[in-house]
Amino acid sequence: MSQARFSAIPKDFEQVIVVGGDGTLHQAVNLLSGFQGEIGYIPAGTGNDFARYWFCNARQHELIEIALEGTAELCDVGRVNDRNFINSVGVGFDGALMYRISQRKSWIPALTYFLAAVQELLIYKATPFEASTEGETFDLRACLLFVIANAPYYGAGMKIAPHANSQDRKLSYICVENDSIVEKFKAFASIFSGKHLQKRLVTYGHLKKIQIKTSGLPMQADGEWAGVTPAEIALAAEQLKIRRYWKLG
């Protein structure tokens, strides 16, 4: 999906209600770029990873009430090249995986993602990775996966970035270097709990901007195919007002 497919909507509305999954929300944060009103979000997709973080354990009927009349909070937005994202951007293995499963829909998304990921781990070739931020340079001989996250979850419940907070005006990164197939499977299996950050092949931290210089690496943004590198990924200047809590009284 290219940025050209995102058509602007009038910005004089006071509120907008978005109903759908992470892919729909991805389109919404692009359509609503510059929107100053409040956004109500009712998760109705297969993965609902942003909702898993933003609403914590709210029940379905509570989500509808929050979307219609809840209290809004500011939410950070990221930008990769010419498009916005709200959840994460994955480069390398993650992008290749998303390309593999982009045509697959399942009522058991976590299982679909897990099985496809196992297949991809067996065939994906880690590649050199060169990137730079304002204070750090990444020059890796074999990078398996590099994720820039605005929220903790992706892949239908995988806690890829436990340190991510979409209100701290920072993006989080996770870098997974290549290793033996056994170590890669161990790291992957621990992502659901967020314990992969303890693995020796994983480094993580925060940034506001990164330039990925290596060409041809596949990318995904909020679970949508986002083309290939090179890429500039940064915290967007704007924030969106998304309803988060039920208003009492």
PDB file of C-alpha atoms in Angstrom:
ATOM      1  CA  MET A   1       0.000   0.000   0.000  1.00  0.00           C
ATOM      2  CA  SER A   2       1.597   3.270  -1.037  1.00  0.00           C
ATOM      3  CA  GLN A   3       1.035   6.644   0.560  1.00  0.00           C
ATOM      4  CA  ALA A   4      -0.741   7.738  -2.630  1.00  0.00           C
ATOM      5  CA  ARG A   5      -3.680   5.536  -1.609  1.00  0.00           C
ATOM      6  CA  PHE A   6      -4.287   7.574   1.527  1.00  0.00           C
ATOM      7  CA  SER A   7      -6.767  10.343   0.684  1.00  0.00           C
ATOM      8  CA  ALA A   8      -7.172  13.312   2.995  1.00  0.00           C
ATOM      9  CA  ILE A   9     -10.463  13.846   4.816  1.00  0.00           C
ATOM     10  CA  PRO A  10     -11.875  17.171   6.059  1.00  0.00           C
ATOM     11  CA  LYS A  11     -10.200  18.268   9.289  1.00  0.00           C
ATOM     12  CA  ASP A  12     -13.160  20.275  10.634  1.00  0.00           C
ATOM     13  CA  PHE A  13     -14.875  17.260  12.233  1.00  0.00           C
ATOM     14  CA  GLU A  14     -14.841  17.242  16.031  1.00  0.00           C
ATOM     15  CA  GLN A  15     -14.637  13.472  16.311  1.00  0.00           C
ATOM     16  CA  VAL A  16     -14.074  10.362  14.225  1.00  0.00           C
ATOM     17  CA  ILE A  17     -14.878   6.738  15.098  1.00  0.00           C
ATOM     18  CA  VAL A  18     -12.584   4.040  13.666  1.00  0.00           C
ATOM     19  CA  VAL A  19     -13.808   0.428  13.612  1.00  0.00           C
ATOM     20  CA  GLY A  20     -11.467  -2.348  12.536  1.00  0.00           C
ATOM     21  CA  GLY A  21      -8.154  -4.053  13.195  1.00  0.00           C
ATOM     22  CA  ASP A  22      -4.574  -2.854  13.167  1.00  0.00           C
ATOM     23  CA  GLY A  23      -4.560  -2.513   9.371  1.00  0.00           C
ATOM     24  CA  THR A  24      -7.629  -0.277   9.481  1.00  0.00           C
ATOM     25  CA  LEU A  25      -6.082   1.778  12.273  1.00  0.00           C
ATOM     26  CA  HIS A  26      -2.920   2.128  10.173  1.00  0.00           C
ATOM     27  CA  GLN A  27      -4.956   3.610   7.339  1.00  0.00           C
ATOM     28  CA  ALA A  28      -6.780   5.874   9.793  1.00  0.00           C
ATOM     29  CA  VAL A  29      -3.621   7.424  11.263  1.00  0.00           C
ATOM     30  CA  ASN A  30      -2.584   8.312   7.721  1.00  0.00           C
ATOM     31  CA  LEU A  31      -5.978   9.662   6.715  1.00  0.00           C
ATOM     32  CA  LEU A  32      -6.203  11.651   9.945  1.00  0.00           C
ATOM     33  CA  SER A  33      -2.782  13.269   9.735  1.00  0.00           C
ATOM     34  CA  GLY A  34      -3.209  16.766  11.162  1.00  0.00           C
ATOM     35  CA  PHE A  35      -6.633  15.994  12.657  1.00  0.00           C
ATOM     36  CA  GLN A  36      -7.216  18.025  15.845  1.00  0.00           C
ATOM     37  CA  GLY A  37     -10.399  16.357  17.073  1.00  0.00           C
ATOM     38  CA  GLU A  38     -10.872  13.223  19.158  1.00  0.00           C
ATOM     39  CA  ILE A  39     -10.712   9.683  17.778  1.00  0.00           C
ATOM     40  CA  GLY A  40     -12.791   6.829  19.096  1.00  0.00           C
ATOM     41  CA  TYR A  41     -11.444   3.381  18.277  1.00  0.00           C
ATOM     42  CA  ILE A  42     -13.398   0.111  18.387  1.00  0.00           C
ATOM     43  CA  PRO A  43     -11.036  -2.832  17.734  1.00  0.00           C
ATOM     44  CA  ALA A  44     -12.695  -5.354  15.423  1.00  0.00           C
ATOM     45  CA  GLY A  45      -9.820  -7.111  13.681  1.00  0.00           C
ATOM     46  CA  THR A  46      -7.975 -10.385  14.114  1.00  0.00           C
ATOM     47  CA  GLY A  47      -4.876  -9.197  15.979  1.00  0.00           C
ATOM     48  CA  ASN A  48      -5.895  -5.912  17.650  1.00  0.00           C
ATOM     49  CA  ASP A  49      -2.375  -5.387  18.966  1.00  0.00           C
ATOM     50  CA  PHE A  50      -2.626  -1.636  19.521  1.00  0.00           C
ATOM     51  CA  ALA A  51      -5.897  -2.105  21.411  1.00  0.00           C
ATOM     52  CA  ARG A  52      -4.238  -4.770  23.566  1.00  0.00           C
ATOM     53  CA  TYR A  53      -1.908  -2.050  24.834  1.00  0.00           C
ATOM     54  CA  TRP A  54      -4.069   1.083  24.685  1.00  0.00           C
ATOM     55  CA  PHE A  55      -7.135  -0.349  26.417  1.00  0.00           C
ATOM     56  CA  CYS A  56      -5.453  -2.970  28.621  1.00  0.00           C
ATOM     57  CA  ASN A  57      -8.186  -5.339  29.821  1.00  0.00           C
ATOM     58  CA  ALA A  58     -11.296  -3.356  28.892  1.00  0.00           C
ATOM     59  CA  ARG A  59     -14.316  -5.465  27.943  1.00  0.00           C
ATOM     60  CA  GLN A  60     -16.070  -5.222  24.583  1.00  0.00           C
ATOM     61  CA  HIS A  61     -19.051  -3.213  25.826  1.00  0.00           C
ATOM     62  CA  GLU A  62     -16.652  -0.869  27.617  1.00  0.00           C
ATOM     63  CA  LEU A  63     -14.686  -0.355  24.399  1.00  0.00           C
ATOM     64  CA  ILE A  64     -17.805   0.877  22.630  1.00  0.00           C
ATOM     65  CA  GLU A  65     -18.582   3.291  25.472  1.00  0.00           C
ATOM     66  CA  ILE A  66     -14.991   4.536  25.475  1.00  0.00           C
ATOM     67  CA  ALA A  67     -15.037   5.076  21.708  1.00  0.00           C
ATOM     68  CA  LEU A  68     -18.267   7.079  21.856  1.00  0.00           C
ATOM     69  CA  GLU A  69     -17.874   9.082  25.044  1.00  0.00           C
ATOM     70  CA  GLY A  70     -14.538   8.275  26.634  1.00  0.00           C
ATOM     71  CA  THR A  71     -11.701  10.514  27.740  1.00  0.00           C
ATOM     72  CA  ALA A  72      -9.039  11.076  25.072  1.00  0.00           C
ATOM     73  CA  GLU A  73      -5.286  11.079  25.617  1.00  0.00           C
ATOM     74  CA  LEU A  74      -2.462  12.125  23.337  1.00  0.00           C
ATOM     75  CA  CYS A  75      -0.830   9.268  21.445  1.00  0.00           C
ATOM     76  CA  ASP A  76       2.504   9.467  19.639  1.00  0.00           C
ATOM     77  CA  VAL A  77       2.713   8.680  15.931  1.00  0.00           C
ATOM     78  CA  GLY A  78       5.728   7.414  14.013  1.00  0.00           C
ATOM     79  CA  ARG A  79       6.645   7.986  10.385  1.00  0.00           C
ATOM     80  CA  VAL A  80       8.476   5.712   7.964  1.00  0.00           C
ATOM     81  CA  ASN A  81       9.404   7.440   4.709  1.00  0.00           C
ATOM     82  CA  ASP A  82       6.113   8.859   3.422  1.00  0.00           C
ATOM     83  CA  ARG A  83       3.626   7.119   5.716  1.00  0.00           C
ATOM     84  CA  ASN A  84       2.587   7.194   9.361  1.00  0.00           C
ATOM     85  CA  PHE A  85       2.423   4.247  11.741  1.00  0.00           C
ATOM     86  CA  ILE A  86       1.048   3.833  15.245  1.00  0.00           C
ATOM     87  CA  ASN A  87       2.287   0.418  16.350  1.00  0.00           C
ATOM     88  CA  SER A  88       5.624  -0.591  14.808  1.00  0.00           C
ATOM     89  CA  VAL A  89       7.857  -0.944  11.782  1.00  0.00           C
ATOM     90  CA  GLY A  90       9.728  -4.200  11.264  1.00  0.00           C
ATOM     91  CA  VAL A  91      12.748  -4.507   8.977  1.00  0.00           C
ATOM     92  CA  GLY A  92      14.307  -7.713   7.656  1.00  0.00           C
ATOM     93  CA  PHE A  93      12.823 -11.001   8.820  1.00  0.00           C
ATOM     94  CA  ASP A  94       9.675  -9.249  10.002  1.00  0.00           C
ATOM     95  CA  GLY A  95       9.056  -7.585   6.655  1.00  0.00           C
ATOM     96  CA  ALA A  96       9.657 -10.831   4.794  1.00  0.00           C
ATOM     97  CA  LEU A  97       7.272 -12.629   7.130  1.00  0.00           C
ATOM     98  CA  MET A  98       4.550 -10.049   6.616  1.00  0.00           C
ATOM     99  CA  TYR A  99       4.942 -10.360   2.862  1.00  0.00           C
ATOM    100  CA  ARG A 100       4.530 -14.134   3.258  1.00  0.00           C
ATOM    101  CA  ILE A 101       1.313 -13.946   5.278  1.00  0.00           C
ATOM    102  CA  SER A 102      -0.207 -10.796   3.779  1.00  0.00           C
ATOM    103  CA  GLN A 103      -2.748 -12.875   1.866  1.00  0.00           C
ATOM    104  CA  ARG A 104      -3.509 -15.205   4.750  1.00  0.00           C
ATOM    105  CA  LYS A 105      -6.393 -14.464   7.073  1.00  0.00           C
ATOM    106  CA  SER A 106      -7.211 -16.669  10.016  1.00  0.00           C
ATOM    107  CA  TRP A 107      -9.578 -16.825  12.953  1.00  0.00           C
ATOM    108  CA  ILE A 108      -6.555 -17.868  15.005  1.00  0.00           C
ATOM    109  CA  PRO A 109      -4.111 -15.075  14.076  1.00  0.00           C
ATOM    110  CA  ALA A 110      -1.508 -15.869  16.740  1.00  0.00           C
ATOM    111  CA  LEU A 111      -1.231 -19.455  15.490  1.00  0.00           C
ATOM    112  CA  THR A 112      -1.091 -18.342  11.846  1.00  0.00           C
ATOM    113  CA  TYR A 113       1.661 -15.856  12.659  1.00  0.00           C
ATOM    114  CA  PHE A 114       3.596 -18.380  14.740  1.00  0.00           C
ATOM    115  CA  LEU A 115       3.537 -21.118  12.092  1.00  0.00           C
ATOM    116  CA  ALA A 116       4.490 -18.724   9.295  1.00  0.00           C
ATOM    117  CA  ALA A 117       7.298 -17.322  11.465  1.00  0.00           C
ATOM    118  CA  VAL A 118       8.704 -20.805  12.082  1.00  0.00           C
ATOM    119  CA  GLN A 119       8.777 -21.402   8.331  1.00  0.00           C
ATOM    120  CA  GLU A 120      10.403 -18.040   7.680  1.00  0.00           C
ATOM    121  CA  LEU A 121      13.063 -18.593  10.363  1.00  0.00           C
ATOM    122  CA  LEU A 122      14.191 -21.678   8.490  1.00  0.00           C
ATOM    123  CA  ILE A 123      14.656 -19.920   5.153  1.00  0.00           C
ATOM    124  CA  TYR A 124      15.328 -16.236   5.830  1.00  0.00           C
ATOM    125  CA  LYS A 125      18.956 -15.245   5.320  1.00  0.00           C
ATOM    126  CA  ALA A 126      20.238 -12.628   7.747  1.00  0.00           C
ATOM    127  CA  THR A 127      21.912  -9.753   5.917  1.00  0.00           C
ATOM    128  CA  PRO A 128      24.330  -6.895   6.639  1.00  0.00           C
ATOM    129  CA  PHE A 129      22.572  -3.960   8.255  1.00  0.00           C
ATOM    130  CA  GLU A 130      23.790  -0.374   8.371  1.00  0.00           C
ATOM    131  CA  ALA A 131      21.897   2.412  10.111  1.00  0.00           C
ATOM    132  CA  SER A 132      22.541   5.515  12.162  1.00  0.00           C
ATOM    133  CA  THR A 133      20.689   7.520  14.788  1.00  0.00           C
ATOM    134  CA  GLU A 134      21.476  10.793  16.495  1.00  0.00           C
ATOM    135  CA  GLY A 135      23.751   9.038  18.968  1.00  0.00           C
ATOM    136  CA  GLU A 136      24.447   5.493  17.771  1.00  0.00           C
ATOM    137  CA  THR A 137      25.578   3.630  14.661  1.00  0.00           C
ATOM    138  CA  PHE A 138      24.486   0.112  13.750  1.00  0.00           C
ATOM    139  CA  ASP A 139      26.876  -1.736  11.447  1.00  0.00           C
ATOM    140  CA  LEU A 140      26.052  -5.425  11.681  1.00  0.00           C
ATOM    141  CA  ARG A 141      27.385  -8.242   9.535  1.00  0.00           C
ATOM    142  CA  ALA A 142      24.214 -10.287   9.933  1.00  0.00           C
ATOM    143  CA  CYS A 143      21.002  -8.750  11.251  1.00  0.00           C
ATOM    144  CA  LEU A 144      17.939 -10.948  11.478  1.00  0.00           C
ATOM    145  CA  LEU A 145      15.386  -8.383  12.622  1.00  0.00           C
ATOM    146  CA  PHE A 146      15.197  -4.692  13.507  1.00  0.00           C
ATOM    147  CA  VAL A 147      11.947  -3.345  14.938  1.00  0.00           C
ATOM    148  CA  ILE A 148      11.086   0.274  15.729  1.00  0.00           C
ATOM    149  CA  ALA A 149       8.067   0.318  18.024  1.00  0.00           C
ATOM    150  CA  ASN A 150       5.601   2.873  19.348  1.00  0.00           C
ATOM    151  CA  ALA A 151       3.655   0.269  21.372  1.00  0.00           C
ATOM    152  CA  PRO A 152       4.609  -3.090  22.910  1.00  0.00           C
ATOM    153  CA  TYR A 153       2.655  -5.664  20.890  1.00  0.00           C
ATOM    154  CA  TYR A 154       2.570  -7.034  17.362  1.00  0.00           C
ATOM    155  CA  GLY A 155       1.908 -10.333  15.590  1.00  0.00           C
ATOM    156  CA  ALA A 156      -1.381 -10.969  17.437  1.00  0.00           C
ATOM    157  CA  GLY A 157      -0.071 -10.740  20.980  1.00  0.00           C
ATOM    158  CA  MET A 158       3.718 -10.952  20.780  1.00  0.00           C
ATOM    159  CA  LYS A 159       5.283  -8.549  23.283  1.00  0.00           C
ATOM    160  CA  ILE A 160       8.067  -7.477  20.946  1.00  0.00           C
ATOM    161  CA  ALA A 161       8.823  -4.175  22.723  1.00  0.00           C
ATOM    162  CA  PRO A 162       8.003  -4.311  26.446  1.00  0.00           C
ATOM    163  CA  HIS A 163       9.776  -0.982  26.903  1.00  0.00           C
ATOM    164  CA  ALA A 164       7.628   0.881  24.354  1.00  0.00           C
ATOM    165  CA  ASN A 165       5.278   3.647  25.496  1.00  0.00           C
ATOM    166  CA  SER A 166       3.239   5.540  22.921  1.00  0.00           C
ATOM    167  CA  GLN A 167       3.047   8.622  25.135  1.00  0.00           C
ATOM    168  CA  ASP A 168       6.717   9.191  26.041  1.00  0.00           C
ATOM    169  CA  ARG A 169       7.700  11.038  22.828  1.00  0.00           C
ATOM    170  CA  LYS A 170      10.224   8.313  21.987  1.00  0.00           C
ATOM    171  CA  LEU A 171      10.333   5.273  19.754  1.00  0.00           C
ATOM    172  CA  SER A 172      11.744   1.982  21.006  1.00  0.00           C
ATOM    173  CA  TYR A 173      13.998  -0.336  19.041  1.00  0.00           C
ATOM    174  CA  ILE A 174      14.824  -4.031  19.210  1.00  0.00           C
ATOM    175  CA  CYS A 175      17.712  -5.470  17.248  1.00  0.00           C
ATOM    176  CA  VAL A 176      18.048  -9.237  16.845  1.00  0.00           C
ATOM    177  CA  GLU A 177      21.355 -10.393  15.412  1.00  0.00           C
ATOM    178  CA  ASN A 178      21.838 -13.665  13.595  1.00  0.00           C
ATOM    179  CA  ASP A 179      22.743 -16.776  15.568  1.00  0.00           C
ATOM    180  CA  SER A 180      22.309 -20.511  15.411  1.00  0.00           C
ATOM    181  CA  ILE A 181      18.886 -21.785  14.493  1.00  0.00           C
ATOM    182  CA  VAL A 182      18.452 -23.071  18.050  1.00  0.00           C
ATOM    183  CA  GLU A 183      19.168 -19.658  19.584  1.00  0.00           C
ATOM    184  CA  LYS A 184      16.875 -17.936  17.080  1.00  0.00           C
ATOM    185  CA  PHE A 185      14.018 -20.258  17.971  1.00  0.00           C
ATOM    186  CA  LYS A 186      14.636 -19.689  21.682  1.00  0.00           C
ATOM    187  CA  ALA A 187      14.529 -15.922  21.199  1.00  0.00           C
ATOM    188  CA  PHE A 188      11.402 -16.145  19.068  1.00  0.00           C
ATOM    189  CA  ALA A 189       9.597 -18.399  21.541  1.00  0.00           C
ATOM    190  CA  SER A 190      10.187 -15.905  24.359  1.00  0.00           C
ATOM    191  CA  ILE A 191       8.683 -12.929  22.508  1.00  0.00           C
ATOM    192  CA  PHE A 192       5.165 -13.596  23.819  1.00  0.00           C
ATOM    193  CA  SER A 193       6.353 -12.919  27.366  1.00  0.00           C
ATOM    194  CA  GLY A 194       8.799 -10.158  26.456  1.00  0.00           C
ATOM    195  CA  LYS A 195      11.717 -12.163  27.888  1.00  0.00           C
ATOM    196  CA  HIS A 196      13.575 -12.145  24.571  1.00  0.00           C
ATOM    197  CA  LEU A 197      15.195  -8.886  25.673  1.00  0.00           C
ATOM    198  CA  GLN A 198      17.344 -10.997  28.010  1.00  0.00           C
ATOM    199  CA  LYS A 199      18.851 -12.990  25.129  1.00  0.00           C
ATOM    200  CA  ARG A 200      22.462 -12.240  24.173  1.00  0.00           C
ATOM    201  CA  LEU A 201      21.598 -11.782  20.508  1.00  0.00           C
ATOM    202  CA  VAL A 202      19.083  -9.017  21.343  1.00  0.00           C
ATOM    203  CA  THR A 203      19.846  -5.353  21.997  1.00  0.00           C
ATOM    204  CA  TYR A 204      17.251  -2.663  22.652  1.00  0.00           C
ATOM    205  CA  GLY A 205      16.802   0.975  23.569  1.00  0.00           C
ATOM    206  CA  HIS A 206      15.077   4.209  22.554  1.00  0.00           C
ATOM    207  CA  LEU A 207      15.473   6.680  19.719  1.00  0.00           C
ATOM    208  CA  LYS A 208      13.636   9.481  17.982  1.00  0.00           C
ATOM    209  CA  LYS A 209      15.014   9.042  14.489  1.00  0.00           C
ATOM    210  CA  ILE A 210      16.949   6.443  12.517  1.00  0.00           C
ATOM    211  CA  GLN A 211      18.215   6.256   8.956  1.00  0.00           C
ATOM    212  CA  ILE A 212      18.490   2.750   7.552  1.00  0.00           C
ATOM    213  CA  LYS A 213      21.070   2.891   4.800  1.00  0.00           C
ATOM    214  CA  THR A 214      21.103  -0.723   3.620  1.00  0.00           C
ATOM    215  CA  SER A 215      19.013  -1.205   0.474  1.00  0.00           C
ATOM    216  CA  GLY A 216      16.504  -3.909  -0.326  1.00  0.00           C
ATOM    217  CA  LEU A 217      15.446  -5.040   3.150  1.00  0.00           C
ATOM    218  CA  PRO A 218      11.703  -5.819   3.350  1.00  0.00           C
ATOM    219  CA  MET A 219       9.593  -3.759   5.764  1.00  0.00           C
ATOM    220  CA  GLN A 220       6.198  -3.928   7.440  1.00  0.00           C
ATOM    221  CA  ALA A 221       4.340  -1.084   9.147  1.00  0.00           C
ATOM    222  CA  ASP A 222       1.489  -1.943  11.539  1.00  0.00           C
ATOM    223  CA  GLY A 223       1.291  -5.361   9.890  1.00  0.00           C
ATOM    224  CA  GLU A 224       1.025  -3.901   6.382  1.00  0.00           C
ATOM    225  CA  TRP A 225       3.619  -4.373   3.641  1.00  0.00           C
ATOM    226  CA  ALA A 226       5.692  -1.176   3.526  1.00  0.00           C
ATOM    227  CA  GLY A 227       8.173  -1.782   0.707  1.00  0.00           C
ATOM    228  CA  VAL A 228      11.935  -2.026   1.105  1.00  0.00           C
ATOM    229  CA  THR A 229      14.770   0.037   2.541  1.00  0.00           C
ATOM    230  CA  PRO A 230      16.515   2.490   2.558  1.00  0.00           C
ATOM    231  CA  ALA A 231      14.240   4.259   4.990  1.00  0.00           C
ATOM    232  CA  GLU A 232      14.030   7.114   7.430  1.00  0.00           C
ATOM    233  CA  ILE A 233      11.971   6.303  10.496  1.00  0.00           C
ATOM    234  CA  ALA A 234      11.199   8.995  13.043  1.00  0.00           C
ATOM    235  CA  LEU A 235       8.831  10.164  15.708  1.00  0.00           C
ATOM    236  CA  ALA A 236       6.268  12.379  13.983  1.00  0.00           C
ATOM    237  CA  ALA A 237       5.828  15.939  15.200  1.00  0.00           C
ATOM    238  CA  GLU A 238       2.089  15.440  15.567  1.00  0.00           C
ATOM    239  CA  GLN A 239       0.147  13.434  18.121  1.00  0.00           C
ATOM    240  CA  LEU A 240      -3.400  12.115  17.879  1.00  0.00           C
ATOM    241  CA  LYS A 241      -6.109  12.365  20.539  1.00  0.00           C
ATOM    242  CA  ILE A 242      -7.460   8.840  21.012  1.00  0.00           C
ATOM    243  CA  ARG A 243     -10.139   8.028  23.571  1.00  0.00           C
ATOM    244  CA  ARG A 244      -8.786   5.662  26.166  1.00  0.00           C
ATOM    245  CA  TYR A 245     -10.799   5.638  29.389  1.00  0.00           C
ATOM    246  CA  TRP A 246     -14.490   5.588  30.240  1.00  0.00           C
ATOM    247  CA  LYS A 247     -15.713   8.935  31.557  1.00  0.00           C
ATOM    248  CA  LEU A 248     -17.531   8.583  34.895  1.00  0.00           C
ATOM    249  CA  GLY A 249     -20.541  10.704  35.840  1.00  0.00           C
TER     250      GLY A 249
END
